[in-house]
Amino acid sequence: MKAITMTLVTGKIKGLTFIEVLFVVIIIGILTIVSLPNFRKTFNNLQLKSFAQELQASMNYLHQRSVIEGKIIYLNIDDEKKEYFAKIKGNSERLRTYRIPNDIKIETEQKEILFYPDGSIDKVIIKLINLDNQNITLTTKGVFGGVKIQSQ
């Protein structure tokens, strides 16, 4: 198999020198170093948004289940253990346990949120914060039920 090379009119073979290749590698390295922090920040932001949507979906599910079953269901948030779980009031068995990503912190004054059979939810504000100090706030609509995501 023959190597593909360029031959000039003068008969000399043209190719890339070591310095030219090294220069290209250095440029690629600099671009990578400059862009890495942005990739990390973007990943953290996507993780935060994804978790906010997951928490909202979980809360909407519990809201609907409470109405369908006609029972009070509560959601307990434990930021220290990095989990939140749901239980039917009066029953010690957990319906489901969810993990909170290690890079996300939850701030709320009310660690227990009740979902009532009439469709209402305890009024609560939940603030999700990632390592880059970006935050998303979830709010419940109280008497009207439902959970809303507000980006900050």
PDB file of C-alpha atoms in Angstrom:
ATOM      1  CA  MET A   1       0.000   0.000   0.000  1.00  0.00           C
ATOM      2  CA  LYS A   2       1.429   3.390  -0.944  1.00  0.00           C
ATOM      3  CA  ALA A   3       1.280   6.441   1.291  1.00  0.00           C
ATOM      4  CA  ILE A   4      -0.419   9.460  -0.182  1.00  0.00           C
ATOM      5  CA  THR A   5       1.991  12.368  -0.409  1.00  0.00           C
ATOM      6  CA  MET A   6       2.121  15.603  -2.313  1.00  0.00           C
ATOM      7  CA  THR A   7       5.045  16.250  -4.615  1.00  0.00           C
ATOM      8  CA  LEU A   8       5.876  19.796  -5.572  1.00  0.00           C
ATOM      9  CA  VAL A   9       6.944  20.797  -9.097  1.00  0.00           C
ATOM     10  CA  THR A  10      10.508  20.960  -7.795  1.00  0.00           C
ATOM     11  CA  GLY A  11      10.366  17.265  -6.898  1.00  0.00           C
ATOM     12  CA  LYS A  12      10.338  17.740  -3.111  1.00  0.00           C
ATOM     13  CA  ILE A  13       7.772  15.860  -1.014  1.00  0.00           C
ATOM     14  CA  LYS A  14       5.489  18.187   0.944  1.00  0.00           C
ATOM     15  CA  GLY A  15       4.184  17.113   4.355  1.00  0.00           C
ATOM     16  CA  LEU A  16       3.440  18.508   7.789  1.00  0.00           C
ATOM     17  CA  THR A  17       6.358  19.314  10.019  1.00  0.00           C
ATOM     18  CA  PHE A  18       6.488  18.395  13.673  1.00  0.00           C
ATOM     19  CA  ILE A  19       6.085  22.052  14.668  1.00  0.00           C
ATOM     20  CA  GLU A  20       2.896  22.410  12.595  1.00  0.00           C
ATOM     21  CA  VAL A  21       1.371  19.294  14.169  1.00  0.00           C
ATOM     22  CA  LEU A  22       2.439  20.447  17.642  1.00  0.00           C
ATOM     23  CA  PHE A  23       0.876  23.857  17.009  1.00  0.00           C
ATOM     24  CA  VAL A  24      -2.481  22.272  16.078  1.00  0.00           C
ATOM     25  CA  VAL A  25      -2.391  20.033  19.184  1.00  0.00           C
ATOM     26  CA  ILE A  26      -1.690  23.061  21.408  1.00  0.00           C
ATOM     27  CA  ILE A  27      -4.623  24.996  19.897  1.00  0.00           C
ATOM     28  CA  ILE A  28      -6.971  22.035  20.449  1.00  0.00           C
ATOM     29  CA  GLY A  29      -5.721  21.729  24.048  1.00  0.00           C
ATOM     30  CA  ILE A  30      -6.317  25.420  24.761  1.00  0.00           C
ATOM     31  CA  LEU A  31      -9.844  25.260  23.310  1.00  0.00           C
ATOM     32  CA  THR A  32     -10.605  22.195  25.441  1.00  0.00           C
ATOM     33  CA  ILE A  33      -9.324  23.821  28.644  1.00  0.00           C
ATOM     34  CA  VAL A  34     -11.330  26.989  27.980  1.00  0.00           C
ATOM     35  CA  SER A  35     -14.573  25.132  27.228  1.00  0.00           C
ATOM     36  CA  LEU A  36     -14.491  22.495  30.023  1.00  0.00           C
ATOM     37  CA  PRO A  37     -15.919  24.755  32.766  1.00  0.00           C
ATOM     38  CA  ASN A  38     -18.857  25.573  30.480  1.00  0.00           C
ATOM     39  CA  PHE A  39     -19.563  21.871  29.912  1.00  0.00           C
ATOM     40  CA  ARG A  40     -19.580  21.265  33.684  1.00  0.00           C
ATOM     41  CA  LYS A  41     -21.889  24.203  34.302  1.00  0.00           C
ATOM     42  CA  THR A  42     -24.207  23.039  31.523  1.00  0.00           C
ATOM     43  CA  PHE A  43     -24.280  19.500  32.954  1.00  0.00           C
ATOM     44  CA  ASN A  44     -25.077  20.810  36.457  1.00  0.00           C
ATOM     45  CA  ASN A  45     -27.852  22.988  35.035  1.00  0.00           C
ATOM     46  CA  LEU A  46     -29.346  20.061  33.085  1.00  0.00           C
ATOM     47  CA  GLN A  47     -29.190  17.863  36.189  1.00  0.00           C
ATOM     48  CA  LEU A  48     -31.000  20.540  38.212  1.00  0.00           C
ATOM     49  CA  LYS A  49     -33.741  20.964  35.590  1.00  0.00           C
ATOM     50  CA  SER A  50     -34.152  17.210  35.237  1.00  0.00           C
ATOM     51  CA  PHE A  51     -34.490  16.724  38.995  1.00  0.00           C
ATOM     52  CA  ALA A  52     -36.991  19.591  39.248  1.00  0.00           C
ATOM     53  CA  GLN A  53     -39.135  17.933  36.572  1.00  0.00           C
ATOM     54  CA  GLU A  54     -38.812  14.564  38.331  1.00  0.00           C
ATOM     55  CA  LEU A  55     -39.895  16.065  41.666  1.00  0.00           C
ATOM     56  CA  GLN A  56     -42.787  17.880  39.993  1.00  0.00           C
ATOM     57  CA  ALA A  57     -43.938  14.660  38.292  1.00  0.00           C
ATOM     58  CA  SER A  58     -43.711  12.763  41.598  1.00  0.00           C
ATOM     59  CA  MET A  59     -45.762  15.402  43.375  1.00  0.00           C
ATOM     60  CA  ASN A  60     -48.384  15.483  40.603  1.00  0.00           C
ATOM     61  CA  TYR A  61     -48.620  11.687  40.770  1.00  0.00           C
ATOM     62  CA  LEU A  62     -49.135  11.776  44.555  1.00  0.00           C
ATOM     63  CA  HIS A  63     -51.741  14.510  44.114  1.00  0.00           C
ATOM     64  CA  GLN A  64     -53.707  12.371  41.651  1.00  0.00           C
ATOM     65  CA  ARG A  65     -53.300   9.192  43.704  1.00  0.00           C
ATOM     66  CA  SER A  66     -54.617  10.943  46.795  1.00  0.00           C
ATOM     67  CA  VAL A  67     -57.766  11.997  44.938  1.00  0.00           C
ATOM     68  CA  ILE A  68     -58.306   8.578  43.309  1.00  0.00           C
ATOM     69  CA  GLU A  69     -57.777   6.572  46.512  1.00  0.00           C
ATOM     70  CA  GLY A  70     -59.542   9.105  48.734  1.00  0.00           C
ATOM     71  CA  LYS A  71     -56.665   9.071  51.243  1.00  0.00           C
ATOM     72  CA  ILE A  72     -54.253  11.651  52.610  1.00  0.00           C
ATOM     73  CA  ILE A  73     -50.762  11.047  51.244  1.00  0.00           C
ATOM     74  CA  TYR A  74     -47.708  12.864  52.465  1.00  0.00           C
ATOM     75  CA  LEU A  75     -44.338  13.471  50.911  1.00  0.00           C
ATOM     76  CA  ASN A  76     -41.415  13.644  53.324  1.00  0.00           C
ATOM     77  CA  ILE A  77     -38.222  15.412  52.183  1.00  0.00           C
ATOM     78  CA  ASP A  78     -34.984  14.419  53.940  1.00  0.00           C
ATOM     79  CA  ASP A  79     -32.125  16.475  52.480  1.00  0.00           C
ATOM     80  CA  GLU A  80     -29.601  15.001  54.939  1.00  0.00           C
ATOM     81  CA  LYS A  81     -30.232  11.430  53.744  1.00  0.00           C
ATOM     82  CA  LYS A  82     -30.595  12.714  50.167  1.00  0.00           C
ATOM     83  CA  GLU A  83     -34.021  11.149  49.669  1.00  0.00           C
ATOM     84  CA  TYR A  84     -37.710  11.911  49.642  1.00  0.00           C
ATOM     85  CA  PHE A  85     -40.485   9.403  50.125  1.00  0.00           C
ATOM     86  CA  ALA A  86     -44.255   9.108  50.090  1.00  0.00           C
ATOM     87  CA  LYS A  87     -46.569   7.435  52.613  1.00  0.00           C
ATOM     88  CA  ILE A  88     -50.295   7.112  53.075  1.00  0.00           C
ATOM     89  CA  LYS A  89     -51.268   8.821  56.320  1.00  0.00           C
ATOM     90  CA  GLY A  90     -51.762   6.234  59.065  1.00  0.00           C
ATOM     91  CA  ASN A  91     -49.613   3.640  57.296  1.00  0.00           C
ATOM     92  CA  SER A  92     -45.913   3.280  58.108  1.00  0.00           C
ATOM     93  CA  GLU A  93     -45.083   1.583  54.801  1.00  0.00           C
ATOM     94  CA  ARG A  94     -43.449   3.790  52.184  1.00  0.00           C
ATOM     95  CA  LEU A  95     -45.160   3.946  48.820  1.00  0.00           C
ATOM     96  CA  ARG A  96     -41.948   4.856  47.097  1.00  0.00           C
ATOM     97  CA  THR A  97     -38.531   6.300  47.929  1.00  0.00           C
ATOM     98  CA  TYR A  98     -36.747   8.683  45.562  1.00  0.00           C
ATOM     99  CA  ARG A  99     -33.066   9.685  45.590  1.00  0.00           C
ATOM    100  CA  ILE A 100     -31.907  13.303  45.593  1.00  0.00           C
ATOM    101  CA  PRO A 101     -28.724  13.812  43.514  1.00  0.00           C
ATOM    102  CA  ASN A 102     -25.672  14.566  45.675  1.00  0.00           C
ATOM    103  CA  ASP A 103     -25.004  17.814  43.806  1.00  0.00           C
ATOM    104  CA  ILE A 104     -28.463  19.228  44.575  1.00  0.00           C
ATOM    105  CA  LYS A 105     -29.575  20.779  47.846  1.00  0.00           C
ATOM    106  CA  ILE A 106     -33.241  21.203  48.794  1.00  0.00           C
ATOM    107  CA  GLU A 107     -34.369  24.158  50.895  1.00  0.00           C
ATOM    108  CA  THR A 108     -37.910  24.224  52.250  1.00  0.00           C
ATOM    109  CA  GLU A 109     -39.448  25.237  55.541  1.00  0.00           C
ATOM    110  CA  GLN A 110     -41.950  22.402  55.358  1.00  0.00           C
ATOM    111  CA  LYS A 111     -40.308  18.961  55.174  1.00  0.00           C
ATOM    112  CA  GLU A 112     -43.683  17.186  54.982  1.00  0.00           C
ATOM    113  CA  ILE A 113     -46.203  18.004  52.249  1.00  0.00           C
ATOM    114  CA  LEU A 114     -49.753  16.679  52.518  1.00  0.00           C
ATOM    115  CA  PHE A 115     -51.907  15.769  49.515  1.00  0.00           C
ATOM    116  CA  TYR A 116     -55.619  15.671  50.368  1.00  0.00           C
ATOM    117  CA  PRO A 117     -58.439  13.612  48.787  1.00  0.00           C
ATOM    118  CA  ASP A 118     -60.329  16.794  47.858  1.00  0.00           C
ATOM    119  CA  GLY A 119     -57.475  17.749  45.495  1.00  0.00           C
ATOM    120  CA  SER A 120     -55.797  20.350  47.674  1.00  0.00           C
ATOM    121  CA  ILE A 121     -52.120  20.348  48.610  1.00  0.00           C
ATOM    122  CA  ASP A 122     -50.301  22.030  51.476  1.00  0.00           C
ATOM    123  CA  LYS A 123     -48.982  25.347  50.193  1.00  0.00           C
ATOM    124  CA  VAL A 124     -45.194  25.063  50.092  1.00  0.00           C
ATOM    125  CA  ILE A 125     -42.157  26.567  48.359  1.00  0.00           C
ATOM    126  CA  ILE A 126     -39.289  24.198  47.543  1.00  0.00           C
ATOM    127  CA  LYS A 127     -35.981  25.659  46.392  1.00  0.00           C
ATOM    128  CA  LEU A 128     -33.523  23.395  44.544  1.00  0.00           C
ATOM    129  CA  ILE A 129     -29.901  24.592  44.404  1.00  0.00           C
ATOM    130  CA  ASN A 130     -26.974  23.027  42.527  1.00  0.00           C
ATOM    131  CA  LEU A 131     -23.201  23.361  43.015  1.00  0.00           C
ATOM    132  CA  ASP A 132     -23.041  26.404  40.718  1.00  0.00           C
ATOM    133  CA  ASN A 133     -25.611  28.180  42.937  1.00  0.00           C
ATOM    134  CA  GLN A 134     -28.220  28.009  40.188  1.00  0.00           C
ATOM    135  CA  ASN A 135     -31.670  27.436  41.607  1.00  0.00           C
ATOM    136  CA  ILE A 136     -35.166  26.411  40.629  1.00  0.00           C
ATOM    137  CA  THR A 137     -38.225  26.955  42.801  1.00  0.00           C
ATOM    138  CA  LEU A 138     -41.233  24.645  42.922  1.00  0.00           C
ATOM    139  CA  THR A 139     -44.469  25.962  44.384  1.00  0.00           C
ATOM    140  CA  THR A 140     -47.748  24.246  45.122  1.00  0.00           C
ATOM    141  CA  LYS A 141     -51.046  25.925  44.387  1.00  0.00           C
ATOM    142  CA  GLY A 142     -52.615  25.057  47.740  1.00  0.00           C
ATOM    143  CA  VAL A 143     -56.383  24.682  47.474  1.00  0.00           C
ATOM    144  CA  PHE A 144     -56.279  24.377  43.677  1.00  0.00           C
ATOM    145  CA  GLY A 145     -53.680  21.595  43.702  1.00  0.00           C
ATOM    146  CA  GLY A 146     -50.846  21.209  41.231  1.00  0.00           C
ATOM    147  CA  VAL A 147     -47.150  21.994  41.284  1.00  0.00           C
ATOM    148  CA  LYS A 148     -45.469  24.775  39.321  1.00  0.00           C
ATOM    149  CA  ILE A 149     -41.770  25.121  38.395  1.00  0.00           C
ATOM    150  CA  GLN A 150     -40.306  28.620  38.447  1.00  0.00           C
ATOM    151  CA  SER A 151     -36.761  29.012  37.098  1.00  0.00           C
ATOM    152  CA  GLN A 152     -34.587  31.661  38.696  1.00  0.00           C
TER     153      GLN A 152
END
